[in-house]
XYZ file of C-alpha atoms in Angstrom:
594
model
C 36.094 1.669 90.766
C 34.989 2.962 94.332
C 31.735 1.959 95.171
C 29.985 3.876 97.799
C 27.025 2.248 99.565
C 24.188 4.594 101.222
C 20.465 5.042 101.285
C 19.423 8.021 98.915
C 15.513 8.554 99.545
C 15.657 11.490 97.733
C 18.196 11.891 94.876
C 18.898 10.294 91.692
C 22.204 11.329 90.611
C 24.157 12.492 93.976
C 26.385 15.864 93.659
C 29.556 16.982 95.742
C 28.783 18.940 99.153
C 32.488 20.622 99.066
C 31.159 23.126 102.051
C 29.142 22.227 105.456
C 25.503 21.127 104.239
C 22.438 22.375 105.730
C 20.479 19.744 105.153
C 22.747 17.029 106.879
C 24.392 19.363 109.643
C 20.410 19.621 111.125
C 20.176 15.962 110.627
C 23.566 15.396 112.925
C 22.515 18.131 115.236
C 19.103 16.529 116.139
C 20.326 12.917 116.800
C 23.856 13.904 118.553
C 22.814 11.971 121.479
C 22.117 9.067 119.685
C 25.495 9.019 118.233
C 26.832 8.900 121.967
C 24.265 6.029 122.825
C 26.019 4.257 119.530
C 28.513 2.958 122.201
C 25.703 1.815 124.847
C 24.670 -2.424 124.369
C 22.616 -1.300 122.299
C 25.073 0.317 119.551
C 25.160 -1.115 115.893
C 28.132 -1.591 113.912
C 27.137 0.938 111.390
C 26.800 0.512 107.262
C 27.827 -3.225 107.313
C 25.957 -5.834 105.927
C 25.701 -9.960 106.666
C 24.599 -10.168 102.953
C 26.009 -8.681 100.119
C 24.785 -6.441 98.016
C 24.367 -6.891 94.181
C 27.921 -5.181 92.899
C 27.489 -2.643 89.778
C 28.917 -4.944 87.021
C 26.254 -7.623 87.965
C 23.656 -5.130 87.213
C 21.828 -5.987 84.326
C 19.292 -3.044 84.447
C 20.989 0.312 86.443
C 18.177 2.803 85.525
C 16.995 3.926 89.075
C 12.849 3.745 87.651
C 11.718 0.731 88.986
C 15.343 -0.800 89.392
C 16.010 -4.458 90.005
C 15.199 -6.465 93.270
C 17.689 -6.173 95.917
C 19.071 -9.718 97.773
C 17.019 -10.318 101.215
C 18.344 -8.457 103.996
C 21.480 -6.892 102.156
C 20.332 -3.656 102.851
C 19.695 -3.691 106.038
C 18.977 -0.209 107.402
C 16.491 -0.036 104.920
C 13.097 0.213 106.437
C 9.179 0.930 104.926
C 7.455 3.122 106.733
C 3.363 2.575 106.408
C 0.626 5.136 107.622
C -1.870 3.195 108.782
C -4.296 5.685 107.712
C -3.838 6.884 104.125
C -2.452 2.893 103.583
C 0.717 5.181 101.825
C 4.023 3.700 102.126
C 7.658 5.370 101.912
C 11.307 4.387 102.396
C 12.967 5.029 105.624
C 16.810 4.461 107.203
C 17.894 3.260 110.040
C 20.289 6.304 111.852
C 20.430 5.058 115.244
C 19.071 2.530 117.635
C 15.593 4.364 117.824
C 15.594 6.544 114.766
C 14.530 6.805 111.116
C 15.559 9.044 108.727
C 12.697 9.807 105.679
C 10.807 12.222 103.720
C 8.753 14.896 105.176
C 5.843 14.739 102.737
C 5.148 11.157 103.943
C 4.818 12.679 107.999
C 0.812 14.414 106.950
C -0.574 12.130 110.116
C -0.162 12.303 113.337
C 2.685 9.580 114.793
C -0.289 7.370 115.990
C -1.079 6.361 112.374
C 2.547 5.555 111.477
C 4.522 2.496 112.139
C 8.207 1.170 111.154
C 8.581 -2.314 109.817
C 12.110 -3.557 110.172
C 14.553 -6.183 108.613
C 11.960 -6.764 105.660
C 12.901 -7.758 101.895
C 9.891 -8.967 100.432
C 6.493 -7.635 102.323
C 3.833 -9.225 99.636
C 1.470 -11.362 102.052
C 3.888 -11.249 104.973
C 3.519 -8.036 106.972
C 2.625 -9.945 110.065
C 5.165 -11.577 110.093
C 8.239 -8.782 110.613
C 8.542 -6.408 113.438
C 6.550 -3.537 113.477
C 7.868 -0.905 115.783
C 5.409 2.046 116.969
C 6.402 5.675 116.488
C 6.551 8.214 119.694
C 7.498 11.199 117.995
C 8.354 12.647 114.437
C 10.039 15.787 113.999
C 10.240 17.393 110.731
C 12.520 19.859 109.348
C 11.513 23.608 110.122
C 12.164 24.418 106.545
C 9.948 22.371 105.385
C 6.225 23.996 103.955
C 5.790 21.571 100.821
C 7.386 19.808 98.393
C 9.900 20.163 97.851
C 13.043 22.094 99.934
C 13.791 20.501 103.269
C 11.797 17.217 102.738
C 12.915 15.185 105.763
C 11.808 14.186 108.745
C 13.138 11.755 111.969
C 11.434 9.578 113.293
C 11.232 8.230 117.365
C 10.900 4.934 117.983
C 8.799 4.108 120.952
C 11.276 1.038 121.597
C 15.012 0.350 120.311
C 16.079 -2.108 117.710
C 18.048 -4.704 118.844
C 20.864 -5.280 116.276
C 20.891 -8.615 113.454
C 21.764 -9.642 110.698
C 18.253 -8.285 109.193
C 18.500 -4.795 110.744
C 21.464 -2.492 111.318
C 21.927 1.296 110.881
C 23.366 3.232 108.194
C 26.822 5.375 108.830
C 25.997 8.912 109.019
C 28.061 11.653 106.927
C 30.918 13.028 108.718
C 33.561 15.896 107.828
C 36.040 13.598 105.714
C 32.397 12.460 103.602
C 31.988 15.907 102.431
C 34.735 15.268 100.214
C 33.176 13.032 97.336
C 35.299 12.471 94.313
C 33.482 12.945 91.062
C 32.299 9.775 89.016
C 32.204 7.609 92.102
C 29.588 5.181 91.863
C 26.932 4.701 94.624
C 24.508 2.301 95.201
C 20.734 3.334 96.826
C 17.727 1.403 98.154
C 14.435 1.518 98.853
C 10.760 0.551 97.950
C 10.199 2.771 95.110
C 7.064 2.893 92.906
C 6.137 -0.091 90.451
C 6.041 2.050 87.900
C 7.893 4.987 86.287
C 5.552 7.776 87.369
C 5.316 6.021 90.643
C 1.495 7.008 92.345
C -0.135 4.326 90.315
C 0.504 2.039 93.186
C 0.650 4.057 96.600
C 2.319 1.229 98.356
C 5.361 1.356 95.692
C 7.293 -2.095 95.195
C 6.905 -4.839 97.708
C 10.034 -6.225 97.282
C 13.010 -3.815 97.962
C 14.776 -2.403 94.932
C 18.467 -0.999 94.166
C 19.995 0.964 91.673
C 22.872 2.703 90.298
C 23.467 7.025 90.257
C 26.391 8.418 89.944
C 28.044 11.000 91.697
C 28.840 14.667 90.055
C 30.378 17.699 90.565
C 28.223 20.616 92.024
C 29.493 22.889 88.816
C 27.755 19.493 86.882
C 24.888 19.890 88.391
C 24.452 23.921 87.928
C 24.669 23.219 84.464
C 21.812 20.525 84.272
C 19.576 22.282 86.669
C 20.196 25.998 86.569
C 18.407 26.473 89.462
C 20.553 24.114 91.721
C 21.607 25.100 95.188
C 25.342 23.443 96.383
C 24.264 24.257 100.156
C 21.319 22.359 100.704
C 20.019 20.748 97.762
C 20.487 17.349 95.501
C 20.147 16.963 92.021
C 17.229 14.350 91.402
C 17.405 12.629 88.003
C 19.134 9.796 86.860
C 21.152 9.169 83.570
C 17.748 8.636 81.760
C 16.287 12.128 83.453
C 13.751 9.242 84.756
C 11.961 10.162 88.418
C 11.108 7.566 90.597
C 9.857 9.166 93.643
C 6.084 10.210 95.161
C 5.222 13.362 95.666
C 3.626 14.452 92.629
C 0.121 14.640 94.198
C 1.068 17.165 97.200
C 2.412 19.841 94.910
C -1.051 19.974 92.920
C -3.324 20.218 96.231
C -1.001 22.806 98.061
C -1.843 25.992 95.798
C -5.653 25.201 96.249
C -5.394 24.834 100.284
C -4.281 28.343 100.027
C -6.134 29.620 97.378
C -9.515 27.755 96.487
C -9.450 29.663 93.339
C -7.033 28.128 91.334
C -6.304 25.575 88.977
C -2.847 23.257 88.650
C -1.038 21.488 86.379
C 1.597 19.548 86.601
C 4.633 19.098 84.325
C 3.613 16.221 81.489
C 6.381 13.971 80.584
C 6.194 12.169 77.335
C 5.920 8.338 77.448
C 6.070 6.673 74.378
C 3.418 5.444 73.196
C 5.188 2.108 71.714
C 8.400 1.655 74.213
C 6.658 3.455 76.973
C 9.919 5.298 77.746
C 9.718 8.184 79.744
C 11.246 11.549 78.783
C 11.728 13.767 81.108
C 11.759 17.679 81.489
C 14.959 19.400 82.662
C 13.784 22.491 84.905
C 15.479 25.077 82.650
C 13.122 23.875 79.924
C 9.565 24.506 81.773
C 7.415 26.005 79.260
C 3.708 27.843 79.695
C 0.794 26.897 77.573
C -0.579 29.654 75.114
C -2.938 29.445 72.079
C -3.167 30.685 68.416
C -6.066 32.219 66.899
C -6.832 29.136 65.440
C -8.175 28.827 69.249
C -5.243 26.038 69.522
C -3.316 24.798 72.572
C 0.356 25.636 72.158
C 3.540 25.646 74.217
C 5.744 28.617 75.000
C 9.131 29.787 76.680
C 8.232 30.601 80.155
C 8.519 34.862 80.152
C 11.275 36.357 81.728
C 9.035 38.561 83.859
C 7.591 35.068 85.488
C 10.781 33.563 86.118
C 11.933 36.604 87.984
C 8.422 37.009 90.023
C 9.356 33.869 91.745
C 11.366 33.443 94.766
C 11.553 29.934 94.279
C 12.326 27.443 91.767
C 9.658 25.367 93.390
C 7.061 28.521 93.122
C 4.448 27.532 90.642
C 4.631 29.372 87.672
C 1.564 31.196 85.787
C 0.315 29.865 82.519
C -1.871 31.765 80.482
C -3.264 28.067 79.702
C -4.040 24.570 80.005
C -2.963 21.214 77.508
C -6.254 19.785 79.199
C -6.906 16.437 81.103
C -4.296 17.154 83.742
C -5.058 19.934 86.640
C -6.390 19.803 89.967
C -9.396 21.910 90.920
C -11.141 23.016 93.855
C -14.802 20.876 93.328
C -16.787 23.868 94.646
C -14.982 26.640 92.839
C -14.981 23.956 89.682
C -18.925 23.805 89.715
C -19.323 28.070 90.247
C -17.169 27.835 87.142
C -19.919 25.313 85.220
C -17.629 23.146 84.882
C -16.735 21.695 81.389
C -19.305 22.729 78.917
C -22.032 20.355 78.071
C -22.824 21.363 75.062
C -18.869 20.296 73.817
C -18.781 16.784 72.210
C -15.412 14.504 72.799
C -12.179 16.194 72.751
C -11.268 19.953 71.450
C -11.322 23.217 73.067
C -12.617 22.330 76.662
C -8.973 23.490 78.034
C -8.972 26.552 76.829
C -12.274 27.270 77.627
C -11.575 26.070 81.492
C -7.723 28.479 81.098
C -9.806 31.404 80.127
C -12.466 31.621 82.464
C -10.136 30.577 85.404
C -7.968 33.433 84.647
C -11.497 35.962 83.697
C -13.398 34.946 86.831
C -10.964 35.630 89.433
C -8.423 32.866 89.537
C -5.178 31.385 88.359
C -3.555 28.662 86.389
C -0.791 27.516 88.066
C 1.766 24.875 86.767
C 3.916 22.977 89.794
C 7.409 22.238 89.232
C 7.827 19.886 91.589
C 4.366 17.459 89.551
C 5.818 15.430 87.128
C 3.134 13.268 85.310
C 3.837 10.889 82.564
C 1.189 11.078 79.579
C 1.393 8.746 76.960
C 0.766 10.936 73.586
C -0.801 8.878 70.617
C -0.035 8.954 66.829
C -3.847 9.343 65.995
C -6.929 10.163 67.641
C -8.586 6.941 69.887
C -12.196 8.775 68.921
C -14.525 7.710 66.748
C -15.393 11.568 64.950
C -19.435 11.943 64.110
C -19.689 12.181 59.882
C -20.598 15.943 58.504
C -20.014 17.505 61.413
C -16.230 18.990 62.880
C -16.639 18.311 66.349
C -13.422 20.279 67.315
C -15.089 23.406 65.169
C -18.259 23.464 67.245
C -16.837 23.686 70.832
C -14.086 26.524 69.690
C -16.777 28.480 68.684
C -18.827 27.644 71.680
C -15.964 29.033 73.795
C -15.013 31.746 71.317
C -19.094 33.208 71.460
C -18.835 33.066 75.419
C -15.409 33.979 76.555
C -13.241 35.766 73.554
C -15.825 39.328 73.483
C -14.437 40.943 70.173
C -11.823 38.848 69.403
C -13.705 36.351 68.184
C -13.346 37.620 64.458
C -10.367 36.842 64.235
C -10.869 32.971 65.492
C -14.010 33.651 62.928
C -11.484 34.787 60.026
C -9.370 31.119 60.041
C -12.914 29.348 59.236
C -14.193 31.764 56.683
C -16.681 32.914 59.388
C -18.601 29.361 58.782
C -19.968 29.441 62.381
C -22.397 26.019 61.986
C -24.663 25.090 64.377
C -22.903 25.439 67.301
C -25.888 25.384 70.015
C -27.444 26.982 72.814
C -24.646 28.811 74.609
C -27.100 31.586 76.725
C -26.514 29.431 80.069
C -22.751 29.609 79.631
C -23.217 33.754 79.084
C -24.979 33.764 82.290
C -22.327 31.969 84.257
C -19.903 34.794 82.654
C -22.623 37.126 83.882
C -23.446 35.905 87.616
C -19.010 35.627 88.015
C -19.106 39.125 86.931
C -16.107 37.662 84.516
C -13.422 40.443 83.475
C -13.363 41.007 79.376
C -10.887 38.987 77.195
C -9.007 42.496 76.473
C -7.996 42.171 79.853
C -6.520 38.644 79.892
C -4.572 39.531 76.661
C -2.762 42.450 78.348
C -2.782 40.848 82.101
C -1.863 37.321 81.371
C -0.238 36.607 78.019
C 0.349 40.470 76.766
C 3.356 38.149 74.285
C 0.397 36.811 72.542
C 0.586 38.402 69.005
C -3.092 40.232 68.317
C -4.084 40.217 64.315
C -6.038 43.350 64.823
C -2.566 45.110 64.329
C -2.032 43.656 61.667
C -0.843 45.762 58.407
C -2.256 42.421 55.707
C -4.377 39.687 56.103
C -5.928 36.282 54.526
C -4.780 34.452 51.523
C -2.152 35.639 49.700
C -2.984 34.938 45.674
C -1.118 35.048 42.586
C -1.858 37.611 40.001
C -0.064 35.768 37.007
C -1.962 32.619 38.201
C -5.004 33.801 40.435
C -5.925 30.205 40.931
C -2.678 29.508 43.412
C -1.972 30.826 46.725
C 0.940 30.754 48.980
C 0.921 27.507 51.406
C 2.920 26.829 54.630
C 1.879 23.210 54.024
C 1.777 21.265 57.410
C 2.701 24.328 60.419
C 4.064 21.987 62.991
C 6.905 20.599 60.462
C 8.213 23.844 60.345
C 11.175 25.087 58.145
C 9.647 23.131 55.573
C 9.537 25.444 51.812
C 6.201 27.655 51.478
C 4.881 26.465 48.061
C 2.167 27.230 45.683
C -0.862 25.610 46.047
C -4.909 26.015 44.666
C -6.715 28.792 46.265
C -9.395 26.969 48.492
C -10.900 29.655 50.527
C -10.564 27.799 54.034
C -8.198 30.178 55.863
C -5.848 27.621 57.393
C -2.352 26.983 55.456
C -3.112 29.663 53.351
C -3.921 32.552 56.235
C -1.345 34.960 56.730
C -0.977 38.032 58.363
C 1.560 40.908 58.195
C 2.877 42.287 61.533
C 3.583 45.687 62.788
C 7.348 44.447 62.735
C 7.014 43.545 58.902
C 6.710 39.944 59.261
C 4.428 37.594 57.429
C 3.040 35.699 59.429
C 0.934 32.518 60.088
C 0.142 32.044 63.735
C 3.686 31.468 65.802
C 5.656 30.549 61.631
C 7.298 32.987 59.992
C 7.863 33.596 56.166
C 11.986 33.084 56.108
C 14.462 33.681 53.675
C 17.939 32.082 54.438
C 19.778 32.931 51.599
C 21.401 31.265 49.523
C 20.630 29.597 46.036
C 18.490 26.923 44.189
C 19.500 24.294 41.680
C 19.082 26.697 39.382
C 21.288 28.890 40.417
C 18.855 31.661 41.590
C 17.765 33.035 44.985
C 16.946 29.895 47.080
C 13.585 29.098 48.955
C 11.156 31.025 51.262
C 10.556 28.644 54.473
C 8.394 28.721 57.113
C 10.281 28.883 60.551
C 9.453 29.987 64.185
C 9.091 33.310 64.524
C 12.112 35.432 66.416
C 10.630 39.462 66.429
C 14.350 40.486 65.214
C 13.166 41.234 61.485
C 16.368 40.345 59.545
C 15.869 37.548 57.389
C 11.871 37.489 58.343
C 11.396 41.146 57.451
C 9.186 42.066 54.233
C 7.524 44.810 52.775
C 4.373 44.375 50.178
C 4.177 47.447 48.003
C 2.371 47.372 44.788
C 1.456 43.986 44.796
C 5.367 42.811 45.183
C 6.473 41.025 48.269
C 9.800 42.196 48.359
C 12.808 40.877 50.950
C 15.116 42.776 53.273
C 17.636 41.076 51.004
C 16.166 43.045 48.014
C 15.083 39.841 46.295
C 11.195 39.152 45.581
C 8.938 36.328 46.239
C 8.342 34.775 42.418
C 5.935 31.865 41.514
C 7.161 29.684 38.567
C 5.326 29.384 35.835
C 5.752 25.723 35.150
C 5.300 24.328 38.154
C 2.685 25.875 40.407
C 4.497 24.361 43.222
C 7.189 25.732 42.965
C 7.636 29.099 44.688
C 11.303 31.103 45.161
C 13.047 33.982 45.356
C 14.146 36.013 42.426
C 15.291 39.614 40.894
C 12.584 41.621 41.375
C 10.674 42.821 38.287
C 7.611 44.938 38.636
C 6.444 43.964 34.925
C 6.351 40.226 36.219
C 3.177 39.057 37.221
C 4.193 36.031 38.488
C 6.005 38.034 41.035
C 2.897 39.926 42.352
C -0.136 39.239 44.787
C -3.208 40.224 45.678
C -3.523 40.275 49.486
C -6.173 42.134 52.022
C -5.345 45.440 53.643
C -6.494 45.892 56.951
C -7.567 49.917 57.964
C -8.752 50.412 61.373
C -10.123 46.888 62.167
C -11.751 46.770 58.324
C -9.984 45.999 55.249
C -9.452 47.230 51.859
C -8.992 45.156 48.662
C-alpha cells in the first residue's frame, strides 16, 4: 500500500489534479524564490521526518473528526498559527525557510496580531516555552472574498527557521505529483477542533492530531459533490461525510456585512442524540425550509429556479423559511423586526413567525452552504407543557392573526376555528404597520409560489362514511408516510382526518397524498389506499369524487368494510353500496357547499 505523507489543511478525502491546478500553480508562483534559497545554509531537507509517523495499520481510530494524537515532533512542518487578538488558532505548514502555508479565513487581522509557533506537539501549559516567530507580511489569494473558494494564504516570516529535528518544511507539489493514483492512502496533520463541529473550542486540539483520507478520482468526486470543480477545488469530507474544519461562523456573518437585512442559517447536521454521531449533508441534498397549513416547519427540495439563480455553489440559497434556533441576525435590524414575540410561551411557531416577516418587511432568509452546524435532535420534548392549555396552538395563531392576512382560514380550518385565548397581539400589528410589511399574498407568489394554496381546492375537511357516518378516513401518523389510510371515529379536530382535493385531482393532506399502488389484498381484491408524498404527476394519486363515490384512475373505488371499521380498500365500484360512498365539503368560490 503507498502511503503518501502531506499536510491537508483543507480537505478530507483528497481527489486527482490530472491537469495544472490553480490553486497550487499560484502557491509555486509566489514562493519561486524561496525554492532557489532551498539550496542557501539555510535550505531544509524537505518532507522528512527524525520521528516517525503513526503508519495506517496502527491506527486504531482513522475518522479525520477529532483523529488520534500524533507522536511529538513527527510532523514536523506542522505549525499553529495564533492571532493574538481574536485568541483563534489554525494549522499552518512549513513551505520554505520563512514561509507558511494556511487558510485565508484565519488572515481577518492585520500581521501584527499573528504569530507562528514552531516545532510544537503538545502546546497545553507550554506556549512559552517553543519558538514563536513574528509575521512581516501575509498575502492572501486574490480569489479569495469568503469562505470558501481560494481559502489560502502565505505567510512571511520576519526571521528564518533554522532547520531540526522539531521543524522542517514540507515538499511542495511538482509536475510528476499531479499524477495521483486512485485509492492511495495519505496521511494529514494538524490541530483540528476538539470536537466534531469544531467552534466549540476556538483554539481546536492542543495536542497535534493525524488521520487517514483517501485519495479519489476527480470523476469520484463529481459524483459525490455535483458541484465539484477538477481545476481548483478539493473534495472535503471524509469516509463518515464528518467535517472537521472552522469556518462555519464566517459564512453566517458575511451576507449581513453586505446586507444588514437578512437572516442566515446554516446547514444542521444531525447528531445523535444517544451515539452523538454526526451525519452529514452531501451538497446535492441541500434542502429549503417551507411550512404546511398546519402553520408547520417542513423541509423541501431546493427549486430548480434557485439552483440556477446562483453563480456559485457557495452562493447562499433562499429559503422561504426557518427550522428555528439557528440563524444569525443583524441586532439592530433584529429589534426593528420586534424580535421574537413575547407573548409566545416555550417552543412552537417563533420561526416561522421570524421567516415571514423577514421575507414581508424587506429582507431575506438566506441558508450558507459553506455553515455546517451539528444539532442534536431529541426523541421527546425537554419542556415541561402548561395543563389545559396547547402552547404550540396559541403562538401559531398569534403569528397567523399578525402575518398570514386572509390566509389564516385555512390555518383556522385544521383547528376547527377554536382560536382560544391567544392574547394581545395589537403591538405586533403595529410593528407590521410602522415596517410598512408587504401582504402574505405576496410572499406566497414571490417566495415559495410551490407552496400548494387550499383556496383552490375542489373538496375539503373530513371525509365521512355514509354506510357508517360515525367513521372517517385517517392518514394515521403523516410523517410515517406510505403507511394504509384506515377508518377511524369521526372526531371533528381537522388533523388526520383533513383532506383536501387539488386542482390536479389529488386528495390531499398537507405534502401526503391518497395512493393507490395496485395490486391485491389477502382477500384477493383491490389492495390498499396509502398515504405517500405527493409527486403532481396524477397517475396512481389521481381521483375523482362524483356522487358521493371516490373513484380511482384505475376505475376501482375507495370501499369501507363493514366488519371492521378499520379496515378501508379498494373495490368494484357499486353505486348502490353505501359503504363505498362519502360525504365530503365542496368548496365554491372560497365558501362551501354540503
Amino acid at each position: 500500500m503507498k502511503i503518501l505523507i502531506l499536510i491537508c489543511f483543507l480537505c478530507l478525502i483528497l481527489c486527482i489534479q490530472p491537469v495544472e491546478n490553480h490553486f497550487f500553480s499560484w502557491i509555486r508562483d509566489k514562493i519561486q524564490d524561496k525554492i532557489s534559497a532551498n539550496k542557501s545554509r539555510h535550505a531544509f531537507d524537505c518532507g522528512k521526518s527524525a520521528i516517525q509517523q503513526i503508519l495506517p495499520t496502527k491506527m486504531d481510530k482513522p475518522r479525520v473528526t477529532g483523529g488520534i494524537s500524533a507522536v511529538d515532533h513527527s510532523f514536523p512542518w506542522v505549525v499553529n498559527v495564533i492571532n493574538l487578538k481574536s485568541l483563534k488558532s489554525c494549522g499552518g505548514t512549513i513551505i520554505s525557510s520563512d514561509t507558511i502555508i494556511t487558510a485565508a479565513h484565519c488572515m481577518v487581522d492585520p500581521p501584527k496580531y499573528v504569530t507562528v509557533i514552531a516545532g510544537a506537539a503538545n502546546l497545553l501549559g507550554r506556549l512559552n516555552l517553543f519558538n514563536h516567530y513574528s509575521v512581516s507580511k501575509v498575502i492572501i489569494h486574490p480569489n479569495y472574498v469568503s469562505c470558501c473558494d481560494y481559502d489560502v494564504a502565505l505567510i512571511k516570516l520576519k526571521k528564518k527557521l533554522q532547520r531540526s529535528d522539531m521543524i522542517n518544511s514540507i515538499c511542495l507539489p511538482n509536475e510528476k505529483d499531479q499524477e495521483i493514483i486512485p485509492d492511495t492512502t495519505a496521511i494529514i496533520a494538524g490541530w483540528g477542533g476538539k470536537y466534531p463541529t469544531s467552534g466549540l473550542n476556538a483554539f481546536g486540539s492542543f495536542h497535534l492530531k493525524q488521520g487517514l483520507v483517501y485519495v479519489k478520482s476527480n470523476n469520484y468526486c463529481q459524483n459525490f459533490l455535483e458541484s465539484f470543480d477538477k481545476k481548483d477545488e478539493i473534495c472535503a469530507t471524509n469516509t463518515h461525510d464528518n467535517v472537521d474544519s472552522r469556518g462555519w461562523l464566517e459564512p453566517l456573518l458575511d451576507p449581513i456585512a453586505r446586507n444588514n437585512k437578512v437572516a442566515v442559517v446554516p446547514l444542521i447536521e444531525i447528531i445523535d442524540d444517544s451515539t452523538f454521531q454526526l451525519t452529514g449533508t452531501p451538497i446535492q441534498n441541500i434542502q429549503v425550509g417551507g411550512f404546511d397549513w398546519n402553520l408547520i416547519f417542513n423541509w423541501h427540495v431546493t427549486p430548480e429556479k434557485e439552483m440556477k439563480r446562483r453563480q456559485k455553489k457557495t452562493d447562499p440559497i433562499r429559503s422561504p423559511t426557518m427550522a428555528g434556533g439557528l440563524f444569525s441576525i443583524d441586532r439592530d435590524w433584529f429589534e426593528q423586526l420586534g424580535m421574537y414575540d413575547p407573548g409566545m410561551d416555550i417552543w412552537g411557531g417563533e420561526n416561522l413567525e421570524l421567516s415571514f416577516k423577514v421575507w414581508q418587511c424587506g429582507g431575506e432568509l438566506l441558508c450558507a452552504p459553506c455553515s455546517h452546524v451539528g444539532h442534536v435532535f431529541r426523541k421527546r420534548s425537554p419542556y415541561e407543557w402548561p395543563k389545559n392549555v396547547n402552547v404550540v396552538k396559541k403562538n401559531t395563531v398569534r403569528l397567523a392573526e399578525v402575518w398570514l392576512d386572509d390566509y389564516k382560514k385555512y390555518y383556522y380550518e385544521r383547528i376547527g376555528n377554536d382560536l382560544g385565548d391567544f392574547g394581545d397581539v395589537s403591538d405586533r400589528l403595529k410593528i407590521r404597520d410602522r415596517l410598512q410589511c408587504k401582504p402574505f399574498k405576496w410572499f406566497l407568489d414571490n417566495v415559495y409560489p410551490e407552496q400548494f394554496i387550499p383556496g383552490e381546492s375542489l373538496y375539503f375537511g373530513e371525509i365521512r362514511n355514509r354506510g357508517k357516518s360515525s367513521i372517517c378516513l385517517d392518514s394515521q401518523e403523516i410523517e410515517d408516510g406510505d403507511k394504509p389510510i384506515i377508518g377511524y371515529p369521526c372526531h371533528g379536530q381537522a388533523g388526520n382526518q383533513f383532506f383536501l382535493m387539488s386542482k390536479l385531482f389529488e386528495i390531499r393532506r398537507e405534502e401526503k397524498c391518497l395512493d393507490y399502488p395496485g395490486g391485491q389484498s389477502e382477500l384477493g381484491k383491490p389492495g390498499k389506499v396509502v398515504s405517500f408524498s405527493c409527486h403532481s404527476m396524477q397517475g396512481n394519486q389521481m381521483w375523482t369524487y362524483e356522487n358521493d363515490i371516490l373513484r380511482h384512475a384505475s376505475g376501482f373505488c375507495i370501499e369501507l368494510s363493514s366488519k371492521n371499521d378499520k379496515d378501508i380498500f379498494m373495490s368494484n365500484c357499486d353505486p348502490t353500496n353505501n359503504y363505498q360512498k362519502w360525504f365530503w365539503k365542496k368548496r365554491i368560490n372560497n365558501s362551501t357547499q354540503t
